[in-house]
Amino acid sequence: MRAIYLEEPWKISCIDNEKPEPKEGQALIKVRAAGICGSDIGAYRGTNPLVSYPRIIGHEVVGEVISIPEDNMKGIKAGDHVIVDPYLFCGQCYPCSIGRTNCCTDLKVLGVHVEGGMSDYMVHPADMLWKLPEDMPWDIAPMAEPLTIALHGIHRGGLKKGEHVAIIGAGPIGLLAAMSALAYEAVPIVIDVVAERLTFAKELGVKYTIHSAEENLTEKISEYTNGRLAELVMECSGANPAVRSSLDITANAGRITLTGWPKKETPLPTDMITRKEIDIRGARTSANEFEEAIELIHSGRVDVRKILTKTVTMEETPAVIADIEQNSGNYMKVNVIL
């Protein structure tokens, strides 16, 4: 079978590989599509410290079930269309015991710690699959996975109808969060330093955007919220100055969810956290958001096709990943069709 193989940083290719055989408790899946994620680009660059090499990449994976144990928890059968939950948890540690499996102390992520699914076939735990509607197109189905990450940040922040959510970072996760906020009937305010991304956000239906390198961030947030500031801030960029600025634009008694991953620590004024009584929560990957993500896409309430830049073949994928690394501004989301 074909697989996208990252031998070491900067060395990626489409190889011939042995078709996997399912072990006890595993399903065999014929992969139909897989998304290229920013973390894959980090793995290609060698800047993702969690990645071990060599590695088959890919964690945004959808396909058709070839075989599966009959006693699987969700009643999935051969022939069903599925998306894989790529976050393998131990089930024994404290976070797992309270249902927060994304915080597992021994978490393994497809394409990072273990082999990913950007290949013609893959095996995966039978109980970590989510059934897709038969009529969900393969080219957009992988985007349910990044949508779960956006939803997890929204859930961790407790976003409610009518609230303002300031979203820092207009990449795929930030824009999916903005689109989800619109589906929640909340008011997203998208913040970035790239004018083209802010224009794109407006095309997606976002009324309020802020170019934080050219406009006064706190003044604009105050203007858009009638002086209240944002009830929720979602930090999706991972930039240290953006993490710091999140405190300035959060309302008194507001909330912050930190979805971006800074490369170093950020000094924060704890006096402001106390004075405003801000709730700050981490938001790592996702947990139990797949059903909602699938429904939002299938119903059209979140039109993920709007952020799909292009689809490519397996053979084109190595060159496209290299081009994304060099020219990231030309791409929002790219999916590989098998």
PDB file of C-alpha atoms in Angstrom, residues 44 74 109 136 142 162 186 230-231 237 252 271 316-317:
ATOM      1  CA  TYR A  44       8.287  18.087   8.542  1.00  0.00           C
ATOM      2  CA  LYS A  74     -20.812   1.812  18.833  1.00  0.00           C
ATOM      3  CA  VAL A 109      -1.327  10.731  18.962  1.00  0.00           C
ATOM      4  CA  MET A 136     -20.950  13.095   3.849  1.00  0.00           C
ATOM      5  CA  PRO A 142     -11.581  14.843   7.671  1.00  0.00           C
ATOM      6  CA  GLY A 162     -25.303  36.203  22.568  1.00  0.00           C
ATOM      7  CA  ALA A 186     -22.637  34.037  19.649  1.00  0.00           C
ATOM      8  CA  ALA A 230     -15.095  39.895  25.623  1.00  0.00           C
ATOM      9  CA  GLU A 231     -16.905  37.411  27.831  1.00  0.00           C
ATOM     10  CA  SER A 237      -2.187  31.419  17.809  1.00  0.00           C
ATOM     11  CA  ASN A 252     -14.422  41.321  34.314  1.00  0.00           C
ATOM     12  CA  ASP A 271      -2.932  40.964  39.764  1.00  0.00           C
ATOM     13  CA  GLU A 316       1.269  14.996  -4.863  1.00  0.00           C
ATOM     14  CA  THR A 317       1.312  15.161  -1.070  1.00  0.00           C
TER      15      THR A 317
END
